[in-house]
Coordinates of N, CA, C and O in Angstrom, one line a residue:
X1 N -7.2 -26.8 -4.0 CA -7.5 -25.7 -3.1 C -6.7 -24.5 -3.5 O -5.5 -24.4 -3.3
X2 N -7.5 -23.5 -4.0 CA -7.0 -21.7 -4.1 C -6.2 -21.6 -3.0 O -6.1 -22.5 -2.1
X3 N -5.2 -20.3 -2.8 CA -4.7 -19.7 -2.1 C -5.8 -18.4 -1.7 O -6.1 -17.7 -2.6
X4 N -6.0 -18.3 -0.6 CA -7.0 -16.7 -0.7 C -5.7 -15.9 -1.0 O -4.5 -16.1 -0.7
X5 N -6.5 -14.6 -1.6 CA -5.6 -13.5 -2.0 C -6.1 -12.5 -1.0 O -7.3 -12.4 -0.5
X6 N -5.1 -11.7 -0.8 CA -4.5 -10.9 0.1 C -5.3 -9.8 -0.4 O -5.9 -9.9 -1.5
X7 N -5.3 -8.5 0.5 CA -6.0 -7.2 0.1 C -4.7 -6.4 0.0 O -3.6 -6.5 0.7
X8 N -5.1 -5.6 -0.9 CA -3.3 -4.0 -1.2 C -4.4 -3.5 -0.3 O -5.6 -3.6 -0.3
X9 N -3.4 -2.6 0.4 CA -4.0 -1.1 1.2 C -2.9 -0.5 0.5 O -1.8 -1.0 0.5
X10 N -3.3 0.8 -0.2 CA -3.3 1.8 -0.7 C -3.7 3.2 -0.2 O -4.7 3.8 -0.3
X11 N -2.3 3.6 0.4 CA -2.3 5.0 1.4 C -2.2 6.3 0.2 O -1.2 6.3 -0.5
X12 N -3.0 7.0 0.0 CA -2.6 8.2 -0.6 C -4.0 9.4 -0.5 O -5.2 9.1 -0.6
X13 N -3.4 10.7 -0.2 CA -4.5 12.0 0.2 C -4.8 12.5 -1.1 O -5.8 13.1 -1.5
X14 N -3.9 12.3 -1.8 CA -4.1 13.1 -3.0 C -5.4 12.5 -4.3 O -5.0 11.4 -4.8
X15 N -6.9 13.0 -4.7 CA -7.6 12.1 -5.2 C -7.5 11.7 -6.5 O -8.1 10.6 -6.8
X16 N -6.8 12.5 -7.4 CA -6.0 12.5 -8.6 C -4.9 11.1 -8.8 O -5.0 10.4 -9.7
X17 N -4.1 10.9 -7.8 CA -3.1 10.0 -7.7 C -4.4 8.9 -7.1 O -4.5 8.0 -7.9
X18 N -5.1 8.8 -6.2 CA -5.8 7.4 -6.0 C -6.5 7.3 -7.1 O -6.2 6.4 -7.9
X19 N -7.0 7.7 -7.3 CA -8.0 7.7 -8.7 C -7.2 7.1 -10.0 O -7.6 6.1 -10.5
X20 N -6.3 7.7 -10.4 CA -5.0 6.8 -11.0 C -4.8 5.4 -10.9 O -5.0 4.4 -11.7
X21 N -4.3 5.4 -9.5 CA -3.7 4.0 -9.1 C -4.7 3.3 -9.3 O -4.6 2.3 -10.1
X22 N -6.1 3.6 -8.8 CA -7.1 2.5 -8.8 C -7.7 2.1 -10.2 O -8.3 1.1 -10.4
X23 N -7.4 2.8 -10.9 CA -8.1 2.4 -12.3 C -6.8 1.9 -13.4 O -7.0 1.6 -14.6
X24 N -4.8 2.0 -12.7 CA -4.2 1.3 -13.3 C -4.2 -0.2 -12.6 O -3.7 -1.1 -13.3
X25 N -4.7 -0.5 -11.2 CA -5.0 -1.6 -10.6 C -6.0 -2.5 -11.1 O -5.8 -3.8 -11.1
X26 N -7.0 -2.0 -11.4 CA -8.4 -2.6 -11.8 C -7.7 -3.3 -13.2 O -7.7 -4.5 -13.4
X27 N -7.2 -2.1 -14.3 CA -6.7 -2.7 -15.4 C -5.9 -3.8 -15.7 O -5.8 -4.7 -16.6
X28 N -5.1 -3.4 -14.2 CA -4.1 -5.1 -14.6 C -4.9 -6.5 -14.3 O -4.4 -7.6 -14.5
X29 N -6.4 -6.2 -13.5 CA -7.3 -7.4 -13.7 C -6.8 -8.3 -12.8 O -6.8 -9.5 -13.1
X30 N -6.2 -7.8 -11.5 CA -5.9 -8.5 -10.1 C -7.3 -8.7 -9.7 O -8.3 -8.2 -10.0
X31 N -7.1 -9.8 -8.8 CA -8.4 -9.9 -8.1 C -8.5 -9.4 -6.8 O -9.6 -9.4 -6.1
X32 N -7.2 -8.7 -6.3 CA -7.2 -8.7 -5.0 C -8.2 -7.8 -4.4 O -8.7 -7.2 -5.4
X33 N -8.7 -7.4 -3.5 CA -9.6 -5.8 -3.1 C -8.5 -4.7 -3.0 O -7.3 -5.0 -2.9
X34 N -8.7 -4.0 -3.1 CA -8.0 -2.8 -2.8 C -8.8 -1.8 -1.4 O -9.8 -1.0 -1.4
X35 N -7.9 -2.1 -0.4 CA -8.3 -1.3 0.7 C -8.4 0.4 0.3 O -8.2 0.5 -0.9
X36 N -8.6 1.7 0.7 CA -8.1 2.8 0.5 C -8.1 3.7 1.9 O -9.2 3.9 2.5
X37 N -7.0 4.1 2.3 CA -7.4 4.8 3.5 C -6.7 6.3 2.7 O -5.8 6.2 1.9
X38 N -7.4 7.5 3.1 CA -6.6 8.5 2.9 C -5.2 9.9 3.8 O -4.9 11.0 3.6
X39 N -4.9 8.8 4.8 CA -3.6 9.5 5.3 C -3.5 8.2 6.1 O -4.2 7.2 6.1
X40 N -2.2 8.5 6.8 CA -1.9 7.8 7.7 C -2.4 7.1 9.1 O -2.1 6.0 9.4
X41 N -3.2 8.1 10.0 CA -3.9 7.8 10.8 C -4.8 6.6 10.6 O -5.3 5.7 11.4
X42 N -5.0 7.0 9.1 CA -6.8 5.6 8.4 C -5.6 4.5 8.8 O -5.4 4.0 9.9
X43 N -5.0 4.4 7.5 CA -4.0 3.2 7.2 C -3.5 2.1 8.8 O -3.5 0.9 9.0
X44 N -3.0 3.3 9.6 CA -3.2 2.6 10.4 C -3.9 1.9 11.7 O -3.6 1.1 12.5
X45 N -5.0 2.6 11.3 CA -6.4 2.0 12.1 C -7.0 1.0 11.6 O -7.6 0.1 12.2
X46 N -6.8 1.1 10.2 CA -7.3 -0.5 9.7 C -5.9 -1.5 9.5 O -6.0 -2.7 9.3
X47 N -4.8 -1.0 9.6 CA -3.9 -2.5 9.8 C -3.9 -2.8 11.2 O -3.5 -3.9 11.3
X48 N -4.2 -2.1 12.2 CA -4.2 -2.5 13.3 C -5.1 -2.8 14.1 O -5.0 -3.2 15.2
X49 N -6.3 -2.7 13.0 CA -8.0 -3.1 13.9 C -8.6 -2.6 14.6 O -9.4 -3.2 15.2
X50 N -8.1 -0.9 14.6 CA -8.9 0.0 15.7 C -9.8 1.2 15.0 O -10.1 1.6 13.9
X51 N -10.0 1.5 16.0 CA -10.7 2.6 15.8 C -11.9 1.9 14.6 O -11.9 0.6 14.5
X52 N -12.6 2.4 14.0 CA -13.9 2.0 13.0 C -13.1 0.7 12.5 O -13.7 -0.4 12.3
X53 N -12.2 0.8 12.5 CA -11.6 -1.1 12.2 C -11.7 -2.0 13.2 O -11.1 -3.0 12.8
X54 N -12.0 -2.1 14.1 CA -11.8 -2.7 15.3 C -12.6 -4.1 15.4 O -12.4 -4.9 16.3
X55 N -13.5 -4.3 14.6 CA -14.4 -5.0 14.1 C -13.9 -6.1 12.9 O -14.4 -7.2 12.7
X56 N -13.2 -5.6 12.4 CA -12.7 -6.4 10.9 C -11.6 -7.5 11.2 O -10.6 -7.5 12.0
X57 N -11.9 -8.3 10.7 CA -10.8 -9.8 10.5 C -9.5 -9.3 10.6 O -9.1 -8.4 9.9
X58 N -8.8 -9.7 11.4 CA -7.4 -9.6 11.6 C -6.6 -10.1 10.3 O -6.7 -11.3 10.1
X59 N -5.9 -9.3 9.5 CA -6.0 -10.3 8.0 C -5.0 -8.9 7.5 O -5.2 -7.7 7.4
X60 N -3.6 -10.0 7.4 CA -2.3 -8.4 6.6 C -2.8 -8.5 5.1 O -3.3 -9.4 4.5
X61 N -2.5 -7.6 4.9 CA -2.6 -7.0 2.9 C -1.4 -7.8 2.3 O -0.4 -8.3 3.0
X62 N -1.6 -7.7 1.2 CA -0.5 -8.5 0.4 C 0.8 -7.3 0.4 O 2.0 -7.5 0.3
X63 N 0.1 -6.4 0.5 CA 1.2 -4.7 0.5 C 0.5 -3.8 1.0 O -0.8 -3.9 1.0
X64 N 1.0 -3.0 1.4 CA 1.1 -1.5 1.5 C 1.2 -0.4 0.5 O 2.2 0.2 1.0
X65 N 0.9 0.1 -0.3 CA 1.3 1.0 -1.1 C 1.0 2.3 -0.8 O -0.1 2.8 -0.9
X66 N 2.5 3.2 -0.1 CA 2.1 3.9 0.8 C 2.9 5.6 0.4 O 4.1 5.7 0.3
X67 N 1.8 6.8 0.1 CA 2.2 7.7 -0.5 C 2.9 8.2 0.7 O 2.9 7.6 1.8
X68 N 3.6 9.2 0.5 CA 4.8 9.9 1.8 C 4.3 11.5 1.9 O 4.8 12.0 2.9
X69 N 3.9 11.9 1.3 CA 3.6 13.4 1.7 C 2.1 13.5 1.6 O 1.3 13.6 0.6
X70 N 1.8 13.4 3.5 CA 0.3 13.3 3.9 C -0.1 14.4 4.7 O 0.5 15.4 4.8
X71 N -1.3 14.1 5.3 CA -2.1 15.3 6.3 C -2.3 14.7 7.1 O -2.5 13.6 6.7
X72 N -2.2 14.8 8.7 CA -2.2 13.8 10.1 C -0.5 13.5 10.4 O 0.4 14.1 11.0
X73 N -0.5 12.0 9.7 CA 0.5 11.4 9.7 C 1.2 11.1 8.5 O 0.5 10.3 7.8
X74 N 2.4 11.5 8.0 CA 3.0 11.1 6.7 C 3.5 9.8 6.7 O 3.3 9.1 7.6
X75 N 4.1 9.5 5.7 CA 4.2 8.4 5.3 C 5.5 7.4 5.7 O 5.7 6.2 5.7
X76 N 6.4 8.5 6.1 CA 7.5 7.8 7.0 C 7.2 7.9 8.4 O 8.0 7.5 9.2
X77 N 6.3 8.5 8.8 CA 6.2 7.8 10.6 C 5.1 6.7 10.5 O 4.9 6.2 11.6
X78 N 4.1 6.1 9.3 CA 3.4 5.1 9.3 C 4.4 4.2 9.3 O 4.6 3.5 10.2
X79 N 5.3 4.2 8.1 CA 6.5 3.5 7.8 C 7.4 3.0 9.0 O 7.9 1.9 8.9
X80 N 7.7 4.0 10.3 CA 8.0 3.4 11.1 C 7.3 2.9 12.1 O 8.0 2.5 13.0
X81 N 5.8 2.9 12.2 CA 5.4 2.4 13.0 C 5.2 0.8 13.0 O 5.1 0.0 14.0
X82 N 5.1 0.5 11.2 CA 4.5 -0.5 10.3 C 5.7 -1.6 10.7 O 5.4 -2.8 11.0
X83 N 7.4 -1.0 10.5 CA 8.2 -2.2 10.4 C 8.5 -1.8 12.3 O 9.1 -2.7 12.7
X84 N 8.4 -1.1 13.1 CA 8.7 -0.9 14.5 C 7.9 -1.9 15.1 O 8.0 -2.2 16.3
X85 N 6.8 -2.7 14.2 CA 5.4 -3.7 15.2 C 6.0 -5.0 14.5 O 6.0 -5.3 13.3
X86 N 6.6 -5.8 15.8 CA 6.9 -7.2 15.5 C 5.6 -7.8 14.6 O 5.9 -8.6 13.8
X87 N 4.0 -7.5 14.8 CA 2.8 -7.6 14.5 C 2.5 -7.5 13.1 O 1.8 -8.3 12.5
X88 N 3.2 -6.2 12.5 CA 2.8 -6.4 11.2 C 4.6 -5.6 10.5 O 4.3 -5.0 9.5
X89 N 5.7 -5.6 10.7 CA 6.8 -5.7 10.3 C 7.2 -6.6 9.2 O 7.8 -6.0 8.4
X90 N 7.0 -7.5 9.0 CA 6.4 -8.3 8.2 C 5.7 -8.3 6.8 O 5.8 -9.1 5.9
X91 N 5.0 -7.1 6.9 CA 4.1 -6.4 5.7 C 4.8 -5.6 4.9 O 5.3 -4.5 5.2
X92 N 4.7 -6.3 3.8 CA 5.8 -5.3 2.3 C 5.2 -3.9 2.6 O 4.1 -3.7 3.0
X93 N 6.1 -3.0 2.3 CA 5.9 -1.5 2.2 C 6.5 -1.1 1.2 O 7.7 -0.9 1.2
X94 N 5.3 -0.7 -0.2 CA 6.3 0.0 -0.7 C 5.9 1.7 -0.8 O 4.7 2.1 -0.9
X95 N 6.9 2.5 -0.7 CA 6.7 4.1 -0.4 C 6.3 4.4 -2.2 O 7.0 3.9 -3.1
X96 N 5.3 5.1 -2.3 CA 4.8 5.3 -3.9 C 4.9 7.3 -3.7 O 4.2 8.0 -3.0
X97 N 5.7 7.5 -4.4 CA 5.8 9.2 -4.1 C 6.0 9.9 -5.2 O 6.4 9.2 -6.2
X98 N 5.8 11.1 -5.3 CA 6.3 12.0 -6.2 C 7.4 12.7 -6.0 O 7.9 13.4 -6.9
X99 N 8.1 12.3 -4.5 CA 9.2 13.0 -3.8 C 10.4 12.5 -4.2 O 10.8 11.4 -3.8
X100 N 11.3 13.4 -5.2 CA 12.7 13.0 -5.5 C 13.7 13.4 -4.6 O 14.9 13.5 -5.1
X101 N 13.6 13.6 -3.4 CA 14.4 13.8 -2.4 C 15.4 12.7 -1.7 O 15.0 11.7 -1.2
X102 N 16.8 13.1 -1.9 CA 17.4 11.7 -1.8 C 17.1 11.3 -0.1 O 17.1 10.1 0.3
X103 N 16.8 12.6 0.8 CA 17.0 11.9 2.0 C 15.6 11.7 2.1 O 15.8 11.3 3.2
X104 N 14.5 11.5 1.9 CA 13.4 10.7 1.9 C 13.5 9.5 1.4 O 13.0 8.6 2.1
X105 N 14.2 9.0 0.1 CA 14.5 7.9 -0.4 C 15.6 7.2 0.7 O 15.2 6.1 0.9
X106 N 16.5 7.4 1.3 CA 17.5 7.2 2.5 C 16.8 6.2 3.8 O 16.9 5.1 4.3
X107 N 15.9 7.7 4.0 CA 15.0 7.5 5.8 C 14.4 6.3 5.2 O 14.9 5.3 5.6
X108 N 13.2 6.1 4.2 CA 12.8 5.2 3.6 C 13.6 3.9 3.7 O 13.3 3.0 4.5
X109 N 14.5 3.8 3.2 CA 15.0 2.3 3.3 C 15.8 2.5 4.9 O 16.1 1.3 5.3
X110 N 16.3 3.4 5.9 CA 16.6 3.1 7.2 C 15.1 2.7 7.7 O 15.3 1.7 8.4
X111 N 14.2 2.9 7.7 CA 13.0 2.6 8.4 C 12.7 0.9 8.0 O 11.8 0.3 8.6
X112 N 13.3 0.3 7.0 CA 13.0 -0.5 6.4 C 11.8 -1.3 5.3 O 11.0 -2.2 5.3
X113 N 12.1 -0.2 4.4 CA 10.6 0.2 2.9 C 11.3 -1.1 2.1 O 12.5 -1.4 1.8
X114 N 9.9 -1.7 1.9 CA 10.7 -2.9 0.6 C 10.9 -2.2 -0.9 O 11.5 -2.8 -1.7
X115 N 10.4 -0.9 -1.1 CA 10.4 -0.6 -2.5 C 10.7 0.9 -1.9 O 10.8 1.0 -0.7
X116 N 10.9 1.9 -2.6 CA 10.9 3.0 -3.7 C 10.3 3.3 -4.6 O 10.9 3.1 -5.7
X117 N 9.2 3.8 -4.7 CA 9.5 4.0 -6.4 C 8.5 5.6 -6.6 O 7.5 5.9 -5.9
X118 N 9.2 6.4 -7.5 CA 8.5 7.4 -7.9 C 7.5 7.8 -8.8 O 7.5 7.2 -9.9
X119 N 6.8 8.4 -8.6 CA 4.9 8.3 -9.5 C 5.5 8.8 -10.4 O 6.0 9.9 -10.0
X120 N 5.6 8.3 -12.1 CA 6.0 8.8 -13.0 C 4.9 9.8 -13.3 O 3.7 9.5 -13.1
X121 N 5.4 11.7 -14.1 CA 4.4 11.8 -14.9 C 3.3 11.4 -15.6 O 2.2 11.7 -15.5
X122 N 3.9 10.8 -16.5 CA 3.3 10.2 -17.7 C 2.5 9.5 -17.5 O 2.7 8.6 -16.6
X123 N 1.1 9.3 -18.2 CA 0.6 8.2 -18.1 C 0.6 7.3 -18.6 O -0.4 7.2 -19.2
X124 N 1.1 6.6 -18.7 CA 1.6 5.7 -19.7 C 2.6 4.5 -18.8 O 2.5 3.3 -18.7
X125 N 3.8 6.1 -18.1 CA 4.8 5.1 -17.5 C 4.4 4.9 -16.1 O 4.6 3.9 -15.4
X126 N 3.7 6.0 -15.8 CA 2.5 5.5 -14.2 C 1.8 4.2 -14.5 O 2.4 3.2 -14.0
X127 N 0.6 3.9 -15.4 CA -0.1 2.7 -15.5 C 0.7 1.8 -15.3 O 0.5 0.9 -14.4
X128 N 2.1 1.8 -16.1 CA 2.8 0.6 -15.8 C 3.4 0.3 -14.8 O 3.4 -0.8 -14.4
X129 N 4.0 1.2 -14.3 CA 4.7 1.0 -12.9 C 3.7 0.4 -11.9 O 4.0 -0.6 -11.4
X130 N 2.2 1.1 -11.6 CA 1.6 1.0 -10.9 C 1.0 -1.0 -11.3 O 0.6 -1.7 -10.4
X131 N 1.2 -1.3 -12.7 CA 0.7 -2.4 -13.0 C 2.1 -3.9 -12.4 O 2.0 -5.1 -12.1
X132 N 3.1 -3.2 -12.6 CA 3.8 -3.7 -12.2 C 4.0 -4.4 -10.8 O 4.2 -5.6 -10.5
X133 N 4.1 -2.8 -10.1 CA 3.8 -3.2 -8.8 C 2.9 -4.6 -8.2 O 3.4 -5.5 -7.6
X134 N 1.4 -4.4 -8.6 CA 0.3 -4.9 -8.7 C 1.2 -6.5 -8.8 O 1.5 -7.1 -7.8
X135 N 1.5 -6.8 -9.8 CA 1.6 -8.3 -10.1 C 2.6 -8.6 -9.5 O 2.6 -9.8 -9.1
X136 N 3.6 -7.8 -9.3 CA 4.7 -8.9 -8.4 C 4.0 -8.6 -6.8 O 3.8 -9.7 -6.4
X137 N 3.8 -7.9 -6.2 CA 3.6 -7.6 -5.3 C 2.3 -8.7 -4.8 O 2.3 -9.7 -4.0
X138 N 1.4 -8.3 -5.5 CA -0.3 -9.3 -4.9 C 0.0 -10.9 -6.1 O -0.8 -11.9 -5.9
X139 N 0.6 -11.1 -6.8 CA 0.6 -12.0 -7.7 C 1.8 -13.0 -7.5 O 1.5 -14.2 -7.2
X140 N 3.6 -12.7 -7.7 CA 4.7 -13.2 -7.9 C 5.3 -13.2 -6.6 O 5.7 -14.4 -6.4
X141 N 5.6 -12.4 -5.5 CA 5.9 -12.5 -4.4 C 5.5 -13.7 -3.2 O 4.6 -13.4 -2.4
X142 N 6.0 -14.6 -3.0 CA 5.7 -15.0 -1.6 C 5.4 -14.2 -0.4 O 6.4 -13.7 0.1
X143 N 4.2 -14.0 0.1 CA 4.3 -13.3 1.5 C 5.0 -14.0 2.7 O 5.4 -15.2 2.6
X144 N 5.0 -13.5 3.5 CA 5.3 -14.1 5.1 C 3.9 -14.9 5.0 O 2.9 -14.5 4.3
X145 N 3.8 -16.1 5.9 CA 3.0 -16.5 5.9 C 1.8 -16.4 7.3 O 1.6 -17.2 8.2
X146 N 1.3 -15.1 7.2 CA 1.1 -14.2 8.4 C -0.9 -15.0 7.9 O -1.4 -15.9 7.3
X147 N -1.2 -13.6 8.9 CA -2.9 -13.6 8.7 C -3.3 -13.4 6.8 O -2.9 -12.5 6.1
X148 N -4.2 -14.4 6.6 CA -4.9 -14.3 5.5 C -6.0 -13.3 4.6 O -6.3 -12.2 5.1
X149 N -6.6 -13.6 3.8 CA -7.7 -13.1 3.4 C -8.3 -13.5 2.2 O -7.7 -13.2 1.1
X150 N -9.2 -13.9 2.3 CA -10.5 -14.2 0.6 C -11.4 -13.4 0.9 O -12.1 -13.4 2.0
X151 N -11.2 -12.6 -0.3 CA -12.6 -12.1 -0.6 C -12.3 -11.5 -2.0 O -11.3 -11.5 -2.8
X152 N -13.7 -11.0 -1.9 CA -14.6 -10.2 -3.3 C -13.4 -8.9 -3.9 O -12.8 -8.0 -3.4
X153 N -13.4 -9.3 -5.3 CA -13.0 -7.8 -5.6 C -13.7 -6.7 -5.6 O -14.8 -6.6 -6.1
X154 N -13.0 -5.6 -5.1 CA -13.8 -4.5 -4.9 C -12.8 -3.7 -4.3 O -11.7 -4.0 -4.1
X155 N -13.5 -2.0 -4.0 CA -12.5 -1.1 -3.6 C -13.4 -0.7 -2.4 O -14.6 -0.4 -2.5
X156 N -12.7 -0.6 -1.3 CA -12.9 -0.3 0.1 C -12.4 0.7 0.5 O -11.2 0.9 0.3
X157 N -13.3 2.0 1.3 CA -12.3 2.9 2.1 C -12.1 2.5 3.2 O -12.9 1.9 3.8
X158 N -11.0 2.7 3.8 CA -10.2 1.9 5.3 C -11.4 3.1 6.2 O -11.4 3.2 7.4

């Protein structure tokens, strides 16, 4: 018996940077789905099952991959709302930014972010990071052994 694989939700406004991520995600040939919401309000309407989500299987992502400089809600008040919910606290977060600000990187791990990491220029060193991520995160990682999910690969907007 398989393990079902987990869905990444992937927060980012910017369509340049999702558009990126998703086609260095597809490349590393995960099977997982890739959720997409584009700001924080989505992200958290579908981790939390409301609003147009309210309908969908209760079922955490294998991660979060969560940009920080958004429209609505940015990425450190999802971040705290994410580890503030005994509910889904639980759920890896890693903050994926272009922001070299030390006190974003700081608030970031006080809010409790499992990762860091900065969207390299380059493409090259983006694909990889972003491939990286991908495999330890949805592949090498043990999750909490929370709500599940199988399904189809594919890319979803939250």
């Amino acid at each position: 018996m398989t393990t079902p694989l987990k869905k990444i939700l992937l927060v980012e406004d910017n369509p340049k940077d999702l558009e990126l991520t998703l086609v260095a995600l597809e490349r590393c040939q995960l099977a997982n789905e890739v959720i997409t919401a584009r700001d924080g309000v989505e992200a958290l309407d579908w981790l939390l099952c409301r609003g147009a989500h309210a309908q969908r299987p209760a079922e955490d992502p294998a991660v979060v991959l969560l940009d920080l400089k958004m429209p609505r809600m940015d990425g450190l008040e999802v971040l705290e709302r994410i580890k503030g919910d005994p509910a889904t606290r639980h759920i890896p977060v890693v903050m994926l930014t272009a922001s070299r600000e030390e006190s974003d990187l700081v608030r970031s791990y006080d809010l409790g972010v499992n990762a860091f990491v900065v969207k390299p220029v380059d493409f090259k060193a983006f694909f990889q990071a972003i491939r990286d991520l991908g495999m330890f995160w949805a592949i090498l990682n043990e999750p909490h052994p929370g709500r599940l999910h199988s399904g189809p690969m594919k890319v979803t907007e939250a």
